[in-house]
Amino acid sequence: MSQSIESVLTETRSFPPPPDFAKDARVGSFIDYESLYDRAAREPETFWAEIASELAWATPWKKVLEGKLPDGSNPEAPAPKWFVGGKLNASVSCLDRHAASWRKNKAAIIFEGEPGDTRVLTYGQLHREVCKAANALTELGVREGDFVAIYMPMIPEAAVAMLACARIGAPHTVVFGGFSAEALRDRILDAKAKIVITADGGWRRGQIVPLKENVDKAVIGTAVSTVLVVKRCDTPYTWHDRDVWWHEVVTPASPKHVAKPHDSEHTLFTLYTSGTTGKPKGILHTTGGYLTVAAYTSKLVFDLRDDDVFWCTADIGWVTGHSYVVYGPLANGATVVMYEGAPNQPGPDRFWQIIEKWGVTVFYTAPTAIRAFMRWGDEWPAKHDLSSLRLLGSVGEPINPEAWMWYRLQIGGDRCPIVDTWWQTETGGIMISPLPGATPTKPGSATRPLPGIAADIVKKDGTSCGPNDGGFLVVRKPWPSMLRTIAGDHERFVKTYFGEVANCYFAGDGARKDADGYFWIMGRVDDVINVAGHRLSTMEVESALVSHPKVAEAAVVGRPDELKGQAIVAFVTPRMGFVADDALARELREHVVKEIGALARPEEVRFAEALPKTRSGKIMRRLLREVASGSAARGDTTTLEDQGVLERLAQSFAQDE
Ligand code: WT7
């Protein structure tokens, strides 16, 4: 693979861990990291057992690991199991043991609402709230194994709801509050949820997001018989027989609840994410393995201490919110900040104000946010005292070296290490990341895999790539927090993750390793696009488009976007008799918002009388990607059915710009 001059330049630029940081860090030198990595590779089961033993187990496991990575050619091949025979309750590891210690009156959640209201819940209080919610859910008929859909704003009750579900063994399925009623309904149906926990609304950029109204639309035609509603915004609502107020059933419930331990392999949650087809995948995680890695990575990557104030800005609707707002930090007895709203409400310095106000020490956010901050100007962070910060993190998409440097200088005061963490909904926790006291960092590289994670870059046949050769990012050995299946579609699980590269978990990303063994993630190699750190399938947006009565055919591609990483471009052929004009483009954009949510709104809609196809009828996305990014179509077009189509598409571009 040829390297650009920029990447060679940035690779020579390396930042060693600051000596003050390394001095007290959990892993304090690169040699220590390497020896830990080697030990884990030699004896993975001993290594993971040691880490898992830091959780509160009610019954010890009999076997650390059972099974291996599934054989991709056997659609029924089971996923490996971890800590087999062991029993634990995730909410006990996150709460009871801290509430029973000196941490009882330590802040667990510091909440800041967008309008400026604040609430602090200590471990003692959070424990009581979760016990109340567990009792109330039981009273409402929720039993072990029942799926509970959670569609909530970023308020403490969201974490309480998740932990209460975990407590009673009812797997949760959190749906991001930015998803539309339609998208929520699909997930409710797929998960067969009978109860939805929501709020009347949530605050976002000074507006109320009508969550309850969306739930009312979403539950029509589903098995949902109960909707539990937190009153957050005092906004008008319609009430139905199935609705119950949180303050009428949870608040008065008993704060005592004895948690029953669950099997290590008991389902903790499913979380939907986009794959290469139109149907989102319900990624299924289990209790013991998931919690082990969430806790381990929080401790190692964020070097969490009892006096830290940890702020991960992700919404609980994404896996980052599950692992680094709720389960990981709480399992460590840490203090987390939870913020409800937008980063620029009321002004572009809201985040910096929060950091100053609460003395945030570890801050974890996404490159898209960092690039927006850059654009808003250096004066906003400069207005605030950010000296409490000691560590910065990035997640969700590749971070460009410019944004990395800006983050380091303007937010980290050239003092804080940056951890660029690569992982996925499927991996449950961070897989590739610097250890802040040990790993010299290079802007744009997620550096090395964590101890215990056998990540590699390979060719299609599974052989390792040489230095700087681009290839597929894979994991060669099971790890405790790997997904166990796709809910209701085990065959898709086996095929997608184990059918591509022999004997490996295939992540769907392309990457290369440099001469120092540092990983550089290049982005998805499948039809998944990453818009502002949110994962979408091109096919999902296409199905939304073709569900519109005026659309005959649609193809969706991602094109590079300076701010969002990728932007969505839709090529649409209207049905006969409909005029392809701006009004239709607007109508289609809003249709996608209604079907999926604002996060999927196409940046551009391009009309074409036909889409470029191969002779066998496959849409040639590679060509469309090139057209969308403004470069003339390169490469082999000889299989193109109608050569004229491409020319006309490129022209329709030129005219519009
Ligand atoms: C995809 C996973 C992991 C939680 C948030 C996203 C991309 C993630 C990085 C990173 C480059 C990254 C990958 C991955 N990605 N982190 N540090 N550098 N790319 O979770 O929605 O499951 O998406 O996000 O493409 O496959 P997700």
XYZ file of C-alpha atoms in Angstrom, residues 167-627:
461
model
C -30.929 -6.734 38.434
C -34.015 -8.781 37.643
C -32.417 -10.536 34.671
C -34.649 -8.865 32.078
C -32.395 -8.034 29.111
C -32.646 -4.425 28.006
C -32.715 -3.098 24.478
C -31.905 0.577 24.557
C -33.015 2.491 21.485
C -31.318 5.845 20.875
C -33.760 8.717 21.473
C -32.897 10.164 18.047
C -34.432 7.191 16.257
C -37.891 7.687 14.787
C -41.091 5.950 15.864
C -40.748 3.602 12.877
C -37.215 2.570 13.801
C -38.296 2.110 17.413
C -41.189 -0.112 16.335
C -38.877 -2.353 14.264
C -36.645 -2.865 17.300
C -39.555 -3.445 19.692
C -40.944 -6.070 17.323
C -37.624 -7.782 16.759
C -36.890 -7.914 20.500
C -40.493 -8.972 21.281
C -40.572 -6.399 24.081
C -43.771 -6.131 26.101
C -42.749 -3.070 28.056
C -41.158 0.220 27.024
C -39.531 2.618 29.471
C -39.529 6.195 28.221
C -40.007 9.824 29.261
C -42.567 12.411 28.246
C -39.709 14.150 26.452
C -36.054 15.092 26.656
C -34.264 18.396 26.126
C -32.181 18.867 23.015
C -30.994 22.275 21.796
C -33.692 24.041 23.740
C -36.440 21.903 22.209
C -38.371 18.986 23.600
C -37.836 15.659 21.829
C -41.319 14.070 21.881
C -40.288 10.625 23.118
C -43.662 9.597 24.518
C -45.421 10.643 21.313
C -42.996 8.474 19.314
C -43.593 5.538 21.634
C -47.361 5.962 21.191
C -46.882 5.568 17.433
C -44.291 2.810 17.737
C -46.251 0.418 19.937
C -49.225 0.153 17.592
C -49.371 -3.413 16.361
C -46.732 -4.681 18.814
C -47.034 -6.841 21.929
C -46.308 -3.883 24.234
C -48.791 -3.843 27.103
C -47.031 -1.390 29.440
C -45.310 1.945 28.896
C -43.473 3.302 31.933
C -43.045 7.073 31.644
C -40.659 9.404 33.468
C -41.919 12.966 33.708
C -39.037 15.086 32.503
C -40.389 18.035 30.507
C -43.946 18.679 31.604
C -44.964 18.636 27.991
C -48.511 17.790 26.810
C -49.138 14.092 26.236
C -51.896 11.665 25.384
C -52.511 9.046 28.037
C -53.475 5.448 27.350
C -54.521 2.532 29.546
C -51.140 0.927 29.067
C -49.255 3.972 30.410
C -47.892 4.253 33.962
C -45.970 7.111 35.513
C -42.546 6.354 36.932
C -43.272 8.642 39.890
C -46.397 6.653 40.686
C -44.861 3.179 40.629
C -41.089 3.476 41.037
C -40.774 6.368 43.478
C -43.059 4.821 46.120
C -41.684 1.259 45.697
C -39.610 -0.428 48.385
C -35.890 0.461 48.265
C -35.012 -3.044 49.387
C -34.426 -5.727 46.820
C -32.402 -8.890 47.109
C -30.747 -9.524 43.771
C -30.727 -13.028 42.406
C -27.443 -14.034 40.770
C -27.658 -14.912 37.081
C -25.714 -17.297 34.986
C -22.541 -15.762 33.550
C -23.944 -16.439 30.074
C -27.355 -14.935 30.877
C -28.274 -12.238 28.316
C -27.550 -8.808 29.751
C -28.750 -6.847 26.749
C -29.228 -6.624 23.041
C -28.382 -3.481 21.163
C -29.293 -2.870 17.547
C -26.670 -1.783 15.090
C -26.539 -1.529 11.327
C -25.118 -4.248 9.171
C -24.867 -4.587 5.435
C -28.539 -5.359 4.873
C -31.598 -3.219 5.469
C -32.409 -4.937 8.747
C -30.511 -3.841 11.858
C -28.837 -6.553 13.924
C -29.670 -7.172 17.571
C -26.191 -7.646 18.991
C -26.469 -9.873 22.042
C -24.166 -9.562 25.065
C -24.046 -11.721 28.154
C -23.415 -10.872 31.779
C -20.055 -12.175 33.026
C -17.920 -11.699 29.946
C -19.299 -8.304 28.984
C -18.983 -6.853 32.462
C -15.453 -8.213 32.848
C -14.249 -6.324 29.783
C -16.281 -3.158 30.462
C -14.729 -2.989 33.942
C -11.204 -3.956 32.828
C -11.007 -1.460 29.977
C -12.456 1.371 32.088
C -9.753 0.739 34.627
C -6.837 0.259 32.255
C -7.559 2.591 29.349
C -9.010 5.422 31.434
C -6.714 4.667 34.353
C -9.750 5.221 36.586
C -9.161 6.216 40.219
C -11.478 6.881 43.085
C -10.915 10.615 42.809
C -11.598 10.783 39.076
C -14.601 12.496 37.561
C -15.201 10.599 34.336
C -17.256 12.032 31.519
C -18.100 9.960 28.474
C -20.334 12.105 26.282
C -21.982 9.199 24.443
C -25.700 8.628 24.648
C -26.841 5.449 26.407
C -28.496 4.533 23.105
C -25.068 3.511 21.783
C -22.735 0.833 23.070
C -20.301 3.509 24.266
C -22.987 4.729 26.649
C -23.595 1.182 27.887
C -19.947 0.365 28.539
C -18.513 3.761 29.569
C -21.403 5.701 31.080
C -22.990 2.824 32.952
C -21.404 -0.600 33.368
C -17.639 -0.042 33.175
C -17.200 3.016 35.395
C -19.828 1.945 37.923
C -18.265 -1.513 38.259
C -15.118 0.402 39.248
C -16.949 2.576 41.780
C -16.122 5.679 39.749
C -17.950 8.997 39.497
C -19.520 9.673 36.102
C -20.948 12.827 34.590
C -24.104 12.491 32.564
C -25.229 15.401 30.381
C -28.620 15.482 28.749
C -28.330 17.866 25.860
C -26.457 19.397 22.959
C -22.832 20.606 23.127
C -23.822 24.080 21.935
C -26.729 24.818 24.225
C -26.958 27.584 25.330
C -23.494 28.372 23.859
C -20.648 26.542 22.099
C -18.804 26.271 25.416
C -21.339 24.122 27.269
C -18.979 21.122 27.465
C -16.077 23.233 28.731
C -18.353 24.840 31.264
C -19.372 21.391 32.527
C -15.745 20.265 32.755
C -14.845 23.352 34.769
C -17.936 23.199 36.964
C -17.595 19.553 37.992
C -13.825 19.235 37.773
C -13.913 16.521 35.110
C -10.598 14.636 35.032
C -11.143 12.134 32.217
C -13.075 13.178 29.107
C -14.153 10.779 26.336
C -15.834 11.992 23.153
C -16.060 11.499 19.362
C -13.966 12.985 16.525
C -17.056 14.554 14.943
C -17.640 16.540 18.131
C -13.969 17.535 18.255
C -14.109 18.780 14.652
C -17.233 20.794 15.456
C -15.460 22.377 18.447
C -12.516 23.274 16.190
C -14.885 24.965 13.814
C -16.627 26.907 16.575
C -13.290 28.465 17.532
C -10.524 28.305 20.141
C -12.066 31.105 22.180
C -14.735 28.815 23.656
C -12.505 26.351 25.509
C -10.122 29.216 26.306
C -12.834 30.863 28.406
C -12.757 27.993 30.882
C -10.348 26.482 33.359
C -9.776 22.982 32.028
C -6.837 22.206 34.304
C -8.745 19.428 36.105
C -8.392 17.252 32.974
C -5.694 14.600 33.030
C -6.718 12.267 30.211
C -8.641 12.552 26.931
C -10.267 9.848 24.839
C -11.674 9.524 21.336
C -14.018 6.912 19.866
C -16.350 6.039 17.030
C -14.441 6.889 13.870
C -10.912 7.535 12.717
C -9.607 10.783 14.177
C -7.709 12.919 11.688
C -4.296 14.129 12.918
C -5.384 17.813 12.812
C -8.313 17.155 15.126
C -6.069 15.037 17.358
C -3.536 17.871 17.674
C -6.236 20.431 18.344
C -7.720 18.192 21.050
C -4.322 17.745 22.621
C -3.422 21.454 22.596
C -6.713 23.299 23.102
C -8.445 20.869 25.445
C -5.610 18.888 26.959
C -3.296 21.876 27.414
C -0.511 19.839 25.736
C -0.410 17.931 28.999
C -2.999 15.151 28.800
C -2.410 11.894 26.942
C -5.038 10.995 24.311
C -6.412 7.482 24.005
C -7.861 6.782 20.549
C -9.966 3.704 21.243
C -11.059 1.312 18.504
C -13.943 -1.058 19.207
C -17.485 -1.889 18.108
C -20.955 -2.682 19.377
C -20.021 -6.297 18.730
C -16.826 -6.240 20.786
C -18.578 -4.885 23.899
C -15.503 -3.005 25.068
C -12.358 -1.281 23.867
C -10.036 -3.560 21.860
C -7.262 -1.389 20.459
C -6.053 1.646 22.371
C -3.012 3.192 23.963
C -2.566 2.684 27.690
C -2.142 6.293 28.740
C 0.844 5.763 31.023
C 2.583 3.261 28.793
C 2.018 3.715 25.074
C 3.628 6.513 23.058
C 0.860 7.879 20.851
C 0.851 8.892 17.201
C -1.962 11.211 16.047
C -4.472 9.153 14.073
C -3.421 5.721 15.300
C -5.328 3.625 17.858
C -1.852 2.127 18.534
C -1.830 -1.425 19.922
C -4.369 -4.061 20.984
C -5.049 -4.339 24.693
C -3.603 -7.261 26.619
C -5.909 -10.215 26.026
C -6.979 -9.096 22.542
C -5.479 -11.014 19.611
C -6.099 -8.367 16.929
C -4.337 -8.608 13.596
C -4.502 -7.386 10.012
C -4.858 -10.077 7.430
C -5.455 -10.905 3.815
C -8.598 -12.691 2.722
C -7.002 -16.111 3.390
C -6.223 -15.235 6.995
C -2.481 -14.743 6.659
C -1.019 -11.687 8.376
C -0.210 -8.625 6.312
C 3.275 -7.165 6.295
C 4.080 -3.703 7.697
C 1.966 -1.006 6.048
C 0.081 -3.490 3.891
C -3.615 -2.698 3.984
C -5.867 -5.581 4.994
C -8.835 -6.685 7.093
C -8.946 -6.045 10.803
C -9.635 -9.313 12.628
C -9.456 -10.892 16.061
C -7.939 -14.355 16.176
C -8.975 -15.537 19.630
C -12.194 -15.337 21.657
C -12.455 -12.511 24.188
C -14.980 -12.394 27.037
C -17.140 -9.500 25.791
C -17.612 -10.675 22.231
C -21.184 -10.778 20.985
C -22.743 -14.224 21.386
C -25.208 -14.008 18.519
C -27.491 -11.752 16.520
C -30.844 -12.077 18.275
C -33.093 -14.330 16.220
C -30.576 -14.854 13.430
C -27.652 -17.008 14.492
C -26.847 -17.884 10.925
C -26.309 -14.234 10.060
C -24.023 -13.979 13.100
C -21.856 -16.868 11.943
C -21.724 -15.728 8.333
C -21.091 -12.049 8.961
C -18.359 -12.335 11.533
C -16.741 -15.712 10.887
C -17.553 -16.484 7.267
C -15.256 -13.898 5.707
C -11.791 -14.758 6.997
C -10.938 -18.308 8.064
C -10.693 -18.838 11.850
C -11.041 -15.152 12.642
C -13.612 -12.663 13.872
C -13.963 -10.212 10.988
C -14.694 -6.675 12.149
C -15.661 -5.121 8.804
C -12.874 -2.526 8.980
C -9.839 -2.084 6.788
C -6.576 -1.202 8.509
C -2.811 -1.414 8.365
C -0.050 -1.831 10.906
C 3.033 0.343 10.667
C 6.596 -0.800 11.305
C 6.067 -0.308 15.062
C 3.050 -2.601 15.035
C 0.700 0.375 15.450
C -2.790 -0.044 14.002
C -4.176 2.594 11.627
C -7.882 2.059 11.049
C -8.924 3.058 7.557
C -12.684 2.614 7.791
C -15.331 0.117 6.781
C -14.790 -2.232 3.884
C -18.473 -3.212 3.690
C -21.665 -1.268 2.947
C -21.681 0.258 6.390
C -21.122 3.992 6.618
C -20.122 6.062 9.598
C -21.874 9.410 9.826
C -20.787 11.539 12.761
C -19.684 8.405 14.600
C -23.067 6.760 14.014
C -23.186 3.552 12.138
C -25.645 3.195 9.275
C -26.135 0.720 6.521
C -26.464 2.079 2.997
C -29.109 -0.604 2.462
C -31.123 0.587 5.437
C -31.342 4.092 3.958
C -32.140 2.599 0.551
C -35.048 0.579 1.943
C -36.346 3.727 3.595
C -36.167 5.543 0.254
C -37.825 2.844 -1.839
C -40.676 2.649 0.674
C -41.688 6.087 -0.627
C -44.398 5.835 -3.320
C -42.569 8.171 -5.714
C -39.319 6.188 -5.720
C -38.593 3.452 -8.239
C -35.025 2.732 -7.244
C -32.381 4.136 -4.916
C -28.715 3.643 -4.157
C -26.973 5.212 -1.185
C -23.275 5.786 -0.681
C -21.061 7.639 1.772
C -18.823 10.455 0.644
C -16.015 11.940 2.735
C -17.195 14.859 4.864
C -14.871 17.200 6.709
C -17.067 17.430 9.775
C -19.009 14.186 9.985
C -16.426 11.796 8.574
C -18.918 10.622 5.986
C -22.064 12.161 4.545
C -24.957 10.317 2.943
C -25.561 10.768 -0.768
C -28.655 9.158 -2.253
C -29.088 8.454 -5.951
C -32.752 8.127 -6.758
C -34.733 7.148 -9.829
C -38.275 8.481 -9.438
C -41.248 6.474 -10.579
C -42.646 7.365 -13.965
C -44.701 10.517 -13.910
C -43.058 12.174 -10.889
C -40.981 15.278 -11.336
C -37.441 15.126 -10.006
C -37.165 18.535 -8.371
C -36.042 20.185 -5.145
C -39.422 19.643 -3.585
C -39.160 15.894 -4.145
C -35.601 15.863 -2.807
C -36.828 17.578 0.372
C -39.756 15.203 0.641
C -37.455 12.187 0.352
C -35.008 13.526 2.914
C -37.845 13.973 5.394
C -39.179 10.544 4.536
C -35.865 8.995 5.603
C -36.019 10.998 8.845
C -39.469 9.595 9.487
C -38.405 6.024 8.688
C -35.083 6.004 10.575
C -34.336 9.280 12.327
C -32.544 12.566 11.703
C -29.168 10.848 11.881
C -29.913 9.170 8.535
C -31.091 12.288 6.655
C -29.304 12.272 3.270
C -27.042 15.238 2.791
C -27.791 15.171 -0.924
C -30.416 13.562 -3.104
C -29.365 13.103 -6.725
C -31.898 12.154 -9.336
C -31.010 9.885 -12.204
C -33.115 8.228 -14.846
C -31.206 5.001 -14.196
C -28.524 3.720 -11.819
C -25.240 2.268 -13.041
C -25.436 -1.509 -12.961
C -23.423 -4.508 -13.906
C -24.826 -6.883 -16.482
C -26.080 -9.077 -13.666
C -28.025 -6.148 -12.267
C -25.854 -5.202 -9.268
C -25.677 -1.508 -8.546
C -22.103 -0.334 -8.947
C -21.582 1.430 -5.658
C -17.886 1.943 -6.183
C -18.672 4.152 -9.159
C -21.379 5.992 -7.300
C -18.966 6.625 -4.434
C -16.527 8.157 -6.861
C -19.220 10.285 -8.459
